[in-house]
Amino acid sequence: MRWNIRTRFLSFLAQQGTLIQRSCPHTSQQNGRAERKHRHILDSVRAQLLSASCSEKFWGEAALTSVYVINRLPSQVIYNVSPFEQLYGTSPSYSNLKVFGCACFVLLHSHEHTKLEPRARLCCFLGYGTEHKVLIHTLRFHLLIYPAPNTTPCPPLTSELTQYHTTSAPPDLPSVSCEEPAPAPVRRSTREASINPLWQQAMNEELQALEKTHTWDYVNFPPGKKPIGCYSQEYDIDYEETFAPIARMTSVRSLLAIAAAKQWPLLQMDVKNAFLNGTLSEEVYMKPSPGTTPPPQKVCLLRRALYSLKQAPRPWFATFSSTIIQLGFTSSSHDSALFTRQTSRGIVLLLLYVDDMIITDDDPHAISDLQCYLGKHFEMKDLGILNYFLGLEISSSPSGYFLSQAKYAFDLLRRSVIIDSVTFSTPLDPNVRLTPFDGVPLDDPTLYRQLVGSLIYLTVTRPHIAYAVHIVSQFMVAPHTIHFIVVLRILRYIKGTLVHGLSSPLNPHWFSLDSLMLIGRAILLIDDLPLVIVSIWVMLLSSGEARNNLLFPVPAQSLNIVL
């Protein structure tokens, strides 16, 4: 028998006549089979302790749990039979397997609580017993909640969830935000910001832009008027209409698909101080801004659409729209922020989102002329090839364009403070049916609403989570703990698929009339006479959708571009 340096059992082995071979110090390879099994168990122990954020003092329970699970898993060494079945001759049951370190509530007996005390005790699952059996109806497991082992007994579930989201990771555990530096603190006041030289430079540049565009006139304060800040505007006095069109995300995806199919370049430009190009139609008086030197007893009569005015986006869009139309562009009837121009050599597409724009065309000369024209009317910044737009990451390759929101998803996970390594292969459990009365109401639903709102924007490049996000968004008014657990599951699915996105291949051969399927017709009848016949065609994305085509949603938004 090969043995390590320890002298335990040596006398017993000598009495049995066993020949002992001692291994060399720090040479585990000489006892490879046993040491390899130890490594297998310890790897599982570390993973369980880190995942549940448990203290190292529970390594023994984690080791017993690892051995319990390993003995019930099929092994290639014994021809895909589990050690349990090899020993007892029957297949093991997996119905009682739970996540190590998860929360479980134990139902208390009537003599263990008073009338006003909780009926259950919060516990932490630390393994499987071999001597006693527990009635399952006295236990409730929450596999996504990992309570700290040193928490006091019987806390309410809402406080446990709050602690789960506000407690920082232990210093020896890797955090989800360790790969990127923490964001710079936000300056809360002008005095605090003025201390930083970079902020001083930015404020000076902004003041220069205000003077360059003649944003206001210094006038005497008229009687009966009141100088305002942008936060105190009143409707029909300081502003009227405020709506300004912006590009739809469906238009962004459509533009990328067209550029990929036609192999067109995608360029990005930015308008500096865009709102200052809009002319106000209302009479607005403002107190002089800090950092300026106005004449005594004078106020500012605004001429330009200053930032933070409620109506500022509207005059800017009107100015840009009228300017670009003079060059021969026309606004799309389906998206007012999409402008097209037909030339003798092709078509130019321009998509505007506030002050950011995407330009694509099959003619480089037309794009160059457009850039020169915009530079004469506005102060432009050429950002080159499109790679980042409104949180969307666009990467180009010889095979096409790839659209993702990896950084946005990473920032979302960092805000949710998910520090464990648990991931899921699906965003939603098909066996879960949520109702407005599940669980306990959250004390503060702010985090729930923020996470769901961010998930809604994440569906731009992840349409496969749209149904799961639709489910949790139904409980925004009064979310409960169970609803929050489902949101955490969606986030853990995103954590496991962080770099997933949409691909727009070059020359997509799948886009053909053979891939379209007619699913229905609508006939408009007036006085029993057929007036209009509308056919609805949809794109079949898989053979499964061919069998379920009647459930395919008709697009709520469309985009017509004649190429």
Coordinates of C-alpha atoms in Angstrom, one line a residue:
M1 CA 0.0 0.0 0.0
R2 CA 1.3 3.4 -0.9
W3 CA 1.0 5.8 2.0
N4 CA 1.8 9.4 2.8
I5 CA 4.2 10.6 5.5
R6 CA 1.6 10.4 8.3
T7 CA 2.0 7.5 10.8
R8 CA -1.7 6.9 11.4
F9 CA -2.7 3.2 11.1
L10 CA 0.9 2.1 10.7
S11 CA 0.7 -0.4 13.6
F12 CA -2.5 -1.8 12.3
L13 CA -1.1 -2.3 8.8
A14 CA 2.0 -3.9 10.2
Q15 CA 0.0 -6.4 12.2
Q16 CA -1.9 -7.3 9.0
G17 CA 1.3 -7.9 7.1
T18 CA 0.7 -5.1 4.7
L19 CA 3.8 -3.7 2.8
I20 CA 3.8 0.1 3.0
Q21 CA 5.4 2.4 0.4
R22 CA 5.7 6.0 1.6
S23 CA 5.3 8.7 -1.0
C24 CA 7.8 11.6 -1.2
P25 CA 6.9 15.0 0.4
H26 CA 4.9 17.4 -1.8
T27 CA 4.6 14.7 -4.5
S28 CA 0.9 14.0 -4.8
Q29 CA 1.4 12.4 -8.2
Q30 CA 2.7 9.3 -6.5
N31 CA -0.8 8.8 -5.0
G32 CA -2.6 10.0 -8.1
R33 CA -5.9 8.3 -7.9
A34 CA -6.8 9.4 -4.4
E35 CA -5.4 12.9 -4.9
R36 CA -7.4 13.3 -8.1
K37 CA -10.6 12.5 -6.3
H38 CA -9.6 15.0 -3.6
R39 CA -9.2 17.6 -6.2
H40 CA -12.6 16.8 -7.7
I41 CA -14.3 17.2 -4.3
L42 CA -12.4 20.3 -3.4
D43 CA -13.2 22.0 -6.7
S44 CA -16.9 21.3 -6.0
V45 CA -16.5 22.6 -2.5
R46 CA -15.0 25.9 -3.6
A47 CA -17.6 26.4 -6.3
Q48 CA -20.4 25.9 -3.8
L49 CA -19.0 28.1 -1.1
L50 CA -18.3 31.0 -3.6
S51 CA -21.7 30.6 -5.3
A52 CA -23.6 30.8 -2.0
S53 CA -21.2 33.3 -0.4
C54 CA -20.8 31.0 2.6
S55 CA -18.1 31.2 5.1
E56 CA -15.1 28.8 4.9
K57 CA -16.1 27.2 8.2
F58 CA -18.9 25.4 6.3
W59 CA -16.4 23.6 4.1
G60 CA -17.2 20.3 5.8
E61 CA -20.9 20.5 4.9
A62 CA -20.0 21.5 1.3
A63 CA -17.7 18.5 1.0
L64 CA -20.4 16.1 2.2
T65 CA -22.8 17.6 -0.2
S66 CA -20.3 17.3 -3.0
V67 CA -19.8 13.6 -2.2
Y68 CA -23.5 13.1 -2.0
V69 CA -24.1 14.5 -5.5
I70 CA -21.0 12.9 -7.1
N71 CA -22.1 9.4 -5.9
R72 CA -25.4 9.9 -7.7
L73 CA -24.0 11.1 -11.0
P74 CA -23.2 8.7 -13.9
S75 CA -19.5 7.9 -14.2
Q76 CA -17.6 6.9 -17.4
V77 CA -15.3 4.7 -15.4
I78 CA -18.2 2.3 -14.6
Y79 CA -19.9 2.6 -18.0
N80 CA -22.2 5.6 -17.2
V81 CA -23.6 4.1 -14.1
S82 CA -23.7 6.1 -10.9
P83 CA -21.7 4.8 -7.8
F84 CA -25.0 4.7 -5.9
E85 CA -26.6 2.4 -8.5
Q86 CA -23.4 0.3 -8.6
L87 CA -23.7 -0.3 -4.8
Y88 CA -27.4 -0.6 -4.2
G89 CA -28.6 -1.9 -7.6
T90 CA -31.2 0.8 -8.1
S91 CA -31.2 4.2 -9.7
P92 CA -30.9 7.2 -7.4
S93 CA -33.7 9.7 -7.0
Y94 CA -32.9 13.3 -8.1
S95 CA -36.1 14.9 -6.9
N96 CA -34.6 15.9 -3.5
L97 CA -31.6 17.7 -5.0
K98 CA -31.3 21.4 -4.0
V99 CA -28.9 24.2 -4.5
F100 CA -26.3 24.4 -1.7
G101 CA -26.6 27.5 0.4
C102 CA -30.1 28.5 -0.9
A103 CA -32.8 29.8 1.4
C104 CA -35.4 27.5 2.8
F105 CA -38.3 28.2 5.2
V106 CA -39.1 25.6 7.8
L107 CA -42.7 25.5 9.1
L108 CA -42.7 25.8 12.8
H109 CA -45.0 23.8 15.1
S110 CA -47.7 25.6 17.0
H111 CA -45.8 25.4 20.3
E112 CA -42.7 27.0 18.7
H113 CA -44.2 30.4 18.1
T114 CA -46.8 32.8 19.5
K115 CA -49.8 34.2 17.6
L116 CA -47.9 37.2 16.3
E117 CA -44.6 35.6 15.4
P118 CA -43.7 34.2 12.0
R119 CA -44.9 30.8 11.2
A120 CA -41.7 29.8 9.5
R121 CA -38.0 30.1 10.2
L122 CA -35.5 31.2 7.5
C123 CA -32.7 28.6 7.2
C124 CA -29.8 28.0 4.9
F125 CA -29.6 24.6 3.1
L126 CA -26.2 23.0 3.9
G127 CA -26.6 19.4 2.8
Y128 CA -28.5 16.2 3.0
G129 CA -29.1 14.1 6.1
T130 CA -28.6 10.3 6.1
E131 CA -30.3 9.5 9.4
H132 CA -33.6 11.4 9.4
K133 CA -36.2 12.1 6.8
V134 CA -38.0 15.5 6.6
L135 CA -41.6 15.9 5.4
I136 CA -41.4 18.0 2.3
H137 CA -44.6 19.9 3.0
T138 CA -42.9 21.5 6.0
L139 CA -40.2 23.1 3.8
R140 CA -40.2 25.7 1.1
F141 CA -37.0 26.3 -0.9
H142 CA -36.0 29.5 -2.7
L143 CA -33.2 28.4 -5.0
L144 CA -32.3 31.9 -6.1
I145 CA -31.8 33.5 -2.6
Y146 CA -28.6 32.9 -0.7
P147 CA -28.9 34.1 2.9
A148 CA -25.8 34.8 4.8
P149 CA -25.0 32.0 7.3
N150 CA -24.8 34.4 10.2
T151 CA -28.1 36.1 9.7
T152 CA -30.5 36.3 12.6
P153 CA -33.4 33.8 12.6
C154 CA -36.9 34.8 11.4
P155 CA -36.2 38.0 9.5
P156 CA -38.8 39.0 6.9
L157 CA -38.2 38.0 3.4
T158 CA -38.2 41.6 2.1
S159 CA -35.3 42.5 4.4
E160 CA -33.5 39.5 3.2
L161 CA -33.9 40.6 -0.4
T162 CA -32.7 44.1 0.5
Q163 CA -29.7 42.7 2.2
Y164 CA -29.0 40.5 -0.8
H165 CA -28.9 43.5 -3.1
T166 CA -27.0 46.0 -0.8
T167 CA -24.3 43.8 0.7
S168 CA -21.0 44.1 -1.0
A169 CA -18.8 41.2 -1.9
P170 CA -16.3 39.9 0.6
P171 CA -12.8 41.2 -0.2
D172 CA -11.5 37.8 -1.1
L173 CA -14.2 37.0 -3.5
P174 CA -14.2 38.3 -7.2
S175 CA -16.8 40.9 -7.9
V176 CA -18.7 41.3 -11.2
S177 CA -17.3 44.8 -11.5
C178 CA -13.7 43.9 -10.9
E179 CA -12.8 44.0 -14.6
E180 CA -13.7 47.6 -15.0
P181 CA -12.9 50.6 -12.8
A182 CA -15.7 52.2 -10.8
P183 CA -17.4 55.1 -12.5
A184 CA -16.4 58.6 -11.5
P185 CA -18.6 60.2 -8.8
V186 CA -21.3 62.5 -10.1
R187 CA -20.8 66.2 -9.2
R188 CA -23.8 67.3 -7.3
S189 CA -23.4 71.1 -7.4
T190 CA -21.7 73.8 -9.5
R191 CA -19.4 74.6 -6.6
E192 CA -18.3 71.0 -6.3
A193 CA -17.7 70.7 -10.1
S194 CA -15.8 73.9 -10.3
I195 CA -13.0 72.4 -8.2
N196 CA -12.1 69.9 -11.0
P197 CA -10.0 71.5 -13.8
L198 CA -11.6 69.3 -16.4
W199 CA -15.1 70.5 -15.4
Q200 CA -13.8 74.1 -15.5
Q201 CA -12.6 73.5 -19.1
A202 CA -15.9 71.9 -20.1
M203 CA -17.9 74.8 -18.6
N204 CA -15.8 77.4 -20.4
E205 CA -16.3 75.6 -23.7
E206 CA -20.0 75.5 -23.1
L207 CA -20.1 79.2 -22.3
Q208 CA -18.2 80.0 -25.5
A209 CA -20.7 78.0 -27.5
L210 CA -23.6 80.0 -25.9
E211 CA -21.9 83.2 -26.9
K212 CA -21.1 82.0 -30.4
T213 CA -24.7 81.1 -31.2
H214 CA -26.1 84.3 -29.6
T215 CA -28.3 82.2 -27.3
W216 CA -29.8 85.2 -25.4
D217 CA -30.0 89.0 -25.3
Y218 CA -29.6 91.0 -22.2
V219 CA -32.7 93.1 -21.7
N220 CA -34.5 95.0 -19.0
F221 CA -36.8 92.9 -17.0
P222 CA -40.4 93.7 -18.3
P223 CA -43.1 94.3 -15.7
G224 CA -45.5 91.4 -15.1
K225 CA -42.9 88.8 -16.2
K226 CA -41.0 86.3 -14.1
P227 CA -37.5 85.0 -14.9
I228 CA -37.5 81.3 -14.6
G229 CA -35.2 78.3 -14.4
C230 CA -35.9 75.4 -16.6
Y231 CA -37.3 73.5 -13.7
S232 CA -40.1 76.0 -13.1
Q233 CA -41.6 76.4 -16.6
E234 CA -45.4 76.5 -16.9
Y235 CA -47.4 75.2 -19.8
D236 CA -48.9 77.7 -22.2
I237 CA -46.7 80.4 -20.6
D238 CA -43.1 79.4 -21.0
Y239 CA -43.6 76.5 -23.4
E240 CA -46.3 74.9 -25.5
E241 CA -45.5 71.9 -27.7
T242 CA -42.6 69.7 -26.6
F243 CA -42.7 66.6 -28.8
A244 CA -39.8 66.0 -31.2
P245 CA -39.4 62.8 -33.3
I246 CA -36.4 60.5 -32.6
A247 CA -35.4 57.4 -34.5
R248 CA -37.1 54.2 -33.6
M249 CA -35.1 51.1 -32.8
T250 CA -36.9 49.2 -35.5
S251 CA -35.5 51.8 -38.0
V252 CA -31.9 51.3 -36.5
R253 CA -32.1 47.5 -37.0
S254 CA -33.7 47.9 -40.5
L255 CA -30.9 50.3 -41.5
L256 CA -28.2 47.9 -40.4
A257 CA -29.9 45.1 -42.2
I258 CA -30.1 47.1 -45.4
A259 CA -26.4 48.2 -45.1
A260 CA -25.4 44.6 -44.6
A261 CA -27.4 43.2 -47.4
K262 CA -26.2 45.9 -49.9
Q263 CA -22.7 45.9 -48.4
W264 CA -22.9 49.7 -47.8
P265 CA -20.6 51.5 -45.3
L266 CA -22.1 52.8 -42.0
L267 CA -20.9 56.2 -40.9
Q268 CA -21.7 58.2 -37.7
M269 CA -21.7 61.9 -37.1
D270 CA -22.5 64.1 -34.1
V271 CA -23.8 67.7 -33.9
K272 CA -22.1 69.7 -31.3
N273 CA -24.4 71.8 -29.1
A274 CA -27.3 70.7 -31.2
F275 CA -30.1 72.4 -29.2
L276 CA -28.5 75.8 -29.6
N277 CA -29.3 75.6 -33.3
G278 CA -33.0 75.8 -32.7
T279 CA -34.8 79.1 -32.5
L280 CA -37.4 79.6 -29.8
S281 CA -40.9 80.8 -30.7
E282 CA -42.0 81.5 -27.1
E283 CA -40.9 84.5 -25.0
V284 CA -38.8 83.1 -22.2
Y285 CA -36.8 85.2 -19.7
M286 CA -34.1 83.6 -17.6
K287 CA -31.8 84.6 -14.8
P288 CA -28.2 85.1 -15.9
S289 CA -26.2 81.9 -15.8
P290 CA -23.4 81.4 -13.3
G291 CA -20.0 82.2 -14.9
T292 CA -21.3 85.0 -17.1
T293 CA -20.9 88.8 -16.5
P294 CA -24.3 90.4 -17.4
P295 CA -25.0 94.1 -17.2
P296 CA -26.5 95.3 -14.0
Q297 CA -30.3 94.8 -13.6
K298 CA -30.5 92.8 -16.8
V299 CA -32.1 89.4 -17.5
C300 CA -31.6 87.0 -20.4
L301 CA -34.2 86.9 -23.2
L302 CA -33.7 83.5 -24.8
R303 CA -33.3 83.3 -28.5
R304 CA -32.0 79.8 -28.8
A305 CA -33.3 76.5 -27.4
L306 CA -31.2 76.2 -24.3
Y307 CA -30.5 72.8 -22.8
S308 CA -33.0 71.5 -20.2
L309 CA -35.8 73.6 -21.6
K310 CA -38.9 71.4 -22.0
Q311 CA -39.4 72.5 -25.6
A312 CA -35.7 72.4 -26.6
P313 CA -35.7 69.2 -28.7
R314 CA -38.6 70.4 -30.9
P315 CA -37.1 73.6 -32.4
W316 CA -33.8 71.7 -32.9
F317 CA -35.5 69.0 -34.9
A318 CA -37.5 71.6 -36.9
T319 CA -34.2 73.4 -37.8
F320 CA -32.4 70.2 -38.8
S321 CA -35.4 68.9 -40.8
S322 CA -35.8 72.1 -42.8
T323 CA -32.1 72.2 -43.5
I324 CA -31.8 68.7 -44.7
I325 CA -34.9 69.0 -46.8
Q326 CA -33.3 71.8 -48.7
L327 CA -30.7 69.4 -49.9
G328 CA -33.3 67.2 -51.5
F329 CA -34.0 64.8 -48.6
T330 CA -37.5 63.6 -47.7
S331 CA -38.8 62.4 -44.3
S332 CA -40.2 58.9 -44.1
S333 CA -43.9 58.6 -43.4
H334 CA -43.2 55.7 -41.1
D335 CA -40.3 57.3 -39.1
S336 CA -40.0 61.1 -39.2
A337 CA -36.4 60.9 -38.1
L338 CA -35.4 58.8 -41.2
F339 CA -34.4 61.0 -44.2
T340 CA -33.8 59.6 -47.7
R341 CA -32.5 61.1 -50.9
Q342 CA -32.7 59.6 -54.4
T343 CA -29.8 60.5 -56.7
S344 CA -28.8 59.4 -60.1
R345 CA -26.3 57.0 -58.6
G346 CA -28.4 55.5 -55.8
I347 CA -30.0 56.4 -52.5
V348 CA -28.7 58.1 -49.3
L349 CA -30.2 57.2 -45.9
L350 CA -29.8 59.4 -42.8
L351 CA -31.2 58.4 -39.4
L352 CA -31.3 61.0 -36.6
Y353 CA -31.5 60.4 -32.9
V354 CA -31.5 63.8 -31.2
D355 CA -27.9 64.9 -32.2
D356 CA -26.5 61.5 -33.3
M357 CA -26.9 60.4 -36.9
I358 CA -26.2 57.3 -39.0
I359 CA -25.5 57.7 -42.7
T360 CA -25.2 55.0 -45.3
D361 CA -25.1 55.0 -49.1
D362 CA -23.7 53.1 -52.0
D363 CA -22.1 56.3 -53.4
P364 CA -19.1 57.7 -51.5
H365 CA -19.4 61.1 -53.3
A366 CA -22.9 61.6 -52.1
I367 CA -21.9 60.9 -48.5
S368 CA -19.0 63.4 -48.9
D369 CA -21.3 66.0 -50.3
L370 CA -23.7 65.5 -47.4
Q371 CA -20.9 65.9 -44.8
C372 CA -19.8 69.1 -46.4
Y373 CA -23.3 70.4 -46.5
L374 CA -24.0 69.6 -42.8
G375 CA -20.6 71.2 -41.9
K376 CA -21.6 74.5 -43.4
H377 CA -24.8 74.7 -41.4
F378 CA -23.9 73.1 -38.1
E379 CA -20.8 72.4 -36.1
M380 CA -20.3 68.7 -36.8
K381 CA -18.0 66.0 -35.4
D382 CA -17.1 63.1 -37.7
L383 CA -17.0 59.9 -35.6
G384 CA -16.0 57.7 -38.6
I385 CA -17.2 54.1 -39.0
L386 CA -20.3 53.3 -36.8
N387 CA -19.3 51.1 -33.8
Y388 CA -21.3 52.5 -30.8
F389 CA -24.8 54.0 -31.0
L390 CA -27.2 54.6 -28.0
G391 CA -25.7 51.7 -26.1
L392 CA -25.6 49.4 -29.1
E393 CA -22.3 48.0 -30.1
I394 CA -22.0 47.5 -33.9
S395 CA -19.0 45.4 -35.1
S396 CA -18.4 44.8 -38.8
S397 CA -16.7 41.8 -40.3
P398 CA -16.4 40.2 -43.8
S399 CA -19.5 38.2 -43.0
G400 CA -21.7 41.2 -42.1
Y401 CA -22.7 43.3 -39.0
F402 CA -23.1 42.2 -35.5
L403 CA -25.3 44.2 -33.1
S404 CA -25.1 43.7 -29.3
Q405 CA -25.4 45.4 -26.0
A406 CA -22.7 43.7 -24.0
K407 CA -21.5 46.8 -22.1
Y408 CA -25.1 47.8 -21.4
A409 CA -25.8 44.3 -20.0
F410 CA -22.6 44.3 -18.0
D411 CA -23.5 47.7 -16.4
L412 CA -27.0 46.3 -15.7
L413 CA -25.5 43.3 -13.9
R414 CA -23.3 45.6 -11.9
R415 CA -26.2 47.7 -10.8
S416 CA -28.1 44.6 -9.7
V417 CA -25.2 43.6 -7.5
I418 CA -25.2 40.0 -8.6
I419 CA -21.9 38.7 -7.2
D420 CA -22.4 35.0 -7.5
S421 CA -21.6 32.8 -10.5
V422 CA -25.1 31.2 -11.0
T423 CA -26.4 31.3 -14.5
F424 CA -29.4 29.9 -16.3
S425 CA -29.9 28.5 -19.8
T426 CA -33.4 30.0 -20.2
P427 CA -34.7 33.4 -19.1
L428 CA -37.9 32.0 -17.7
D429 CA -39.0 28.8 -15.9
P430 CA -41.8 27.3 -18.0
N431 CA -43.5 25.9 -14.9
V432 CA -43.8 29.3 -13.1
R433 CA -47.2 31.0 -13.3
L434 CA -47.0 34.5 -11.8
T435 CA -50.0 36.3 -10.2
P436 CA -50.2 39.7 -8.5
F437 CA -50.5 38.1 -5.1
D438 CA -47.4 35.8 -5.1
G439 CA -45.0 36.4 -2.2
V440 CA -44.6 39.4 0.0
P441 CA -44.8 43.0 -1.4
L442 CA -41.4 44.7 -1.7
D443 CA -40.8 47.5 0.7
D444 CA -39.2 49.6 -2.0
P445 CA -40.0 48.7 -5.6
T446 CA -37.6 51.3 -7.1
L447 CA -34.9 48.7 -7.9
Y448 CA -37.4 46.3 -9.5
R449 CA -38.7 49.0 -11.8
Q450 CA -35.2 50.2 -12.8
L451 CA -34.1 46.7 -13.6
V452 CA -37.3 45.9 -15.6
G453 CA -37.0 49.2 -17.5
S454 CA -33.4 48.4 -18.4
L455 CA -34.4 44.9 -19.5
I456 CA -37.0 46.4 -21.8
Y457 CA -34.3 48.3 -23.6
L458 CA -32.1 45.2 -23.7
T459 CA -34.7 43.5 -25.9
V460 CA -33.5 45.7 -28.8
T461 CA -30.8 43.2 -29.5
R462 CA -32.2 40.3 -27.5
P463 CA -35.8 39.7 -28.8
H464 CA -35.8 36.2 -27.3
I465 CA -36.2 37.6 -23.8
A466 CA -39.1 39.9 -24.8
Y467 CA -41.7 37.4 -23.5
A468 CA -40.0 37.0 -20.1
V469 CA -39.6 40.8 -19.8
H470 CA -43.3 41.2 -20.8
I471 CA -44.3 38.9 -17.9
V472 CA -42.3 40.8 -15.2
S473 CA -43.3 44.2 -16.5
Q474 CA -47.0 43.4 -15.7
F475 CA -46.2 43.9 -11.9
M476 CA -44.5 47.3 -12.0
V477 CA -47.1 48.9 -9.8
A478 CA -46.9 46.5 -6.9
P479 CA -44.1 44.0 -7.3
H480 CA -43.7 41.1 -4.9
T481 CA -40.7 39.0 -3.8
I482 CA -41.5 36.2 -6.3
H483 CA -41.6 38.7 -9.2
F484 CA -38.2 40.0 -8.1
I485 CA -36.8 36.4 -8.1
V486 CA -38.0 36.0 -11.7
V487 CA -36.2 39.3 -12.6
L488 CA -33.0 37.9 -11.0
R489 CA -33.4 34.7 -13.1
I490 CA -33.5 36.8 -16.3
L491 CA -30.4 38.7 -15.2
R492 CA -28.6 35.4 -14.5
Y493 CA -29.5 34.2 -18.0
I494 CA -28.1 37.4 -19.4
K495 CA -24.9 36.9 -17.4
G496 CA -24.4 33.5 -19.0
T497 CA -25.1 35.0 -22.5
L498 CA -23.4 38.4 -22.1
V499 CA -22.1 38.7 -25.7
H500 CA -25.2 37.5 -27.5
G501 CA -26.8 39.8 -30.1
L502 CA -28.2 40.1 -33.6
S503 CA -26.3 39.3 -36.8
S504 CA -27.0 40.9 -40.1
P505 CA -25.1 38.8 -42.7
L506 CA -24.0 40.0 -46.1
N507 CA -26.2 38.9 -49.0
P508 CA -28.7 37.1 -46.9
H509 CA -29.9 34.3 -49.1
W510 CA -32.6 33.3 -46.6
F511 CA -34.5 36.6 -47.5
S512 CA -36.5 35.5 -50.5
L513 CA -40.1 35.0 -51.5
D514 CA -39.7 31.3 -50.8
S515 CA -39.2 32.1 -47.1
L516 CA -42.4 34.0 -46.8
M517 CA -45.7 32.4 -45.9
L518 CA -49.2 33.7 -46.3
I519 CA -51.0 33.4 -42.9
G520 CA -54.2 35.3 -43.6
R521 CA -56.3 37.9 -45.6
A522 CA -58.4 40.7 -44.4
I523 CA -61.3 42.0 -46.5
L524 CA -62.9 45.4 -45.9
L525 CA -66.6 45.5 -46.7
I526 CA -68.6 48.6 -47.2
D527 CA -72.3 48.1 -48.0
D528 CA -71.6 44.4 -48.5
L529 CA -69.2 45.2 -51.3
P530 CA -65.5 44.2 -51.0
L531 CA -63.4 47.3 -51.1
V532 CA -59.9 46.3 -50.0
I533 CA -58.1 42.9 -49.8
V534 CA -55.0 42.8 -47.6
S535 CA -52.7 39.8 -47.5
I536 CA -50.4 39.3 -44.5
W537 CA -47.1 37.6 -45.2
V538 CA -44.5 36.7 -42.5
M539 CA -41.0 35.5 -42.5
L540 CA -40.5 31.9 -41.3
L541 CA -37.4 31.8 -39.1
S542 CA -37.5 28.0 -38.4
S543 CA -39.5 24.9 -39.1
G544 CA -41.1 25.2 -35.7
E545 CA -42.6 28.5 -36.6
A546 CA -44.0 27.0 -39.8
R547 CA -46.2 24.8 -37.5
N548 CA -47.1 27.7 -35.3
N549 CA -47.4 30.4 -37.9
L550 CA -50.8 31.5 -36.7
L551 CA -49.3 32.7 -33.5
F552 CA -46.7 34.8 -35.3
P553 CA -47.2 38.5 -34.3
V554 CA -47.9 40.9 -37.1
P555 CA -45.3 43.7 -36.9
A556 CA -46.7 46.8 -35.1
Q557 CA -44.3 49.1 -36.9
S558 CA -43.2 49.0 -40.5
L559 CA -40.6 50.8 -42.6
N560 CA -40.9 51.4 -46.3
I561 CA -37.6 52.1 -48.2
V562 CA -37.6 51.9 -51.9
L563 CA -34.1 50.7 -53.0

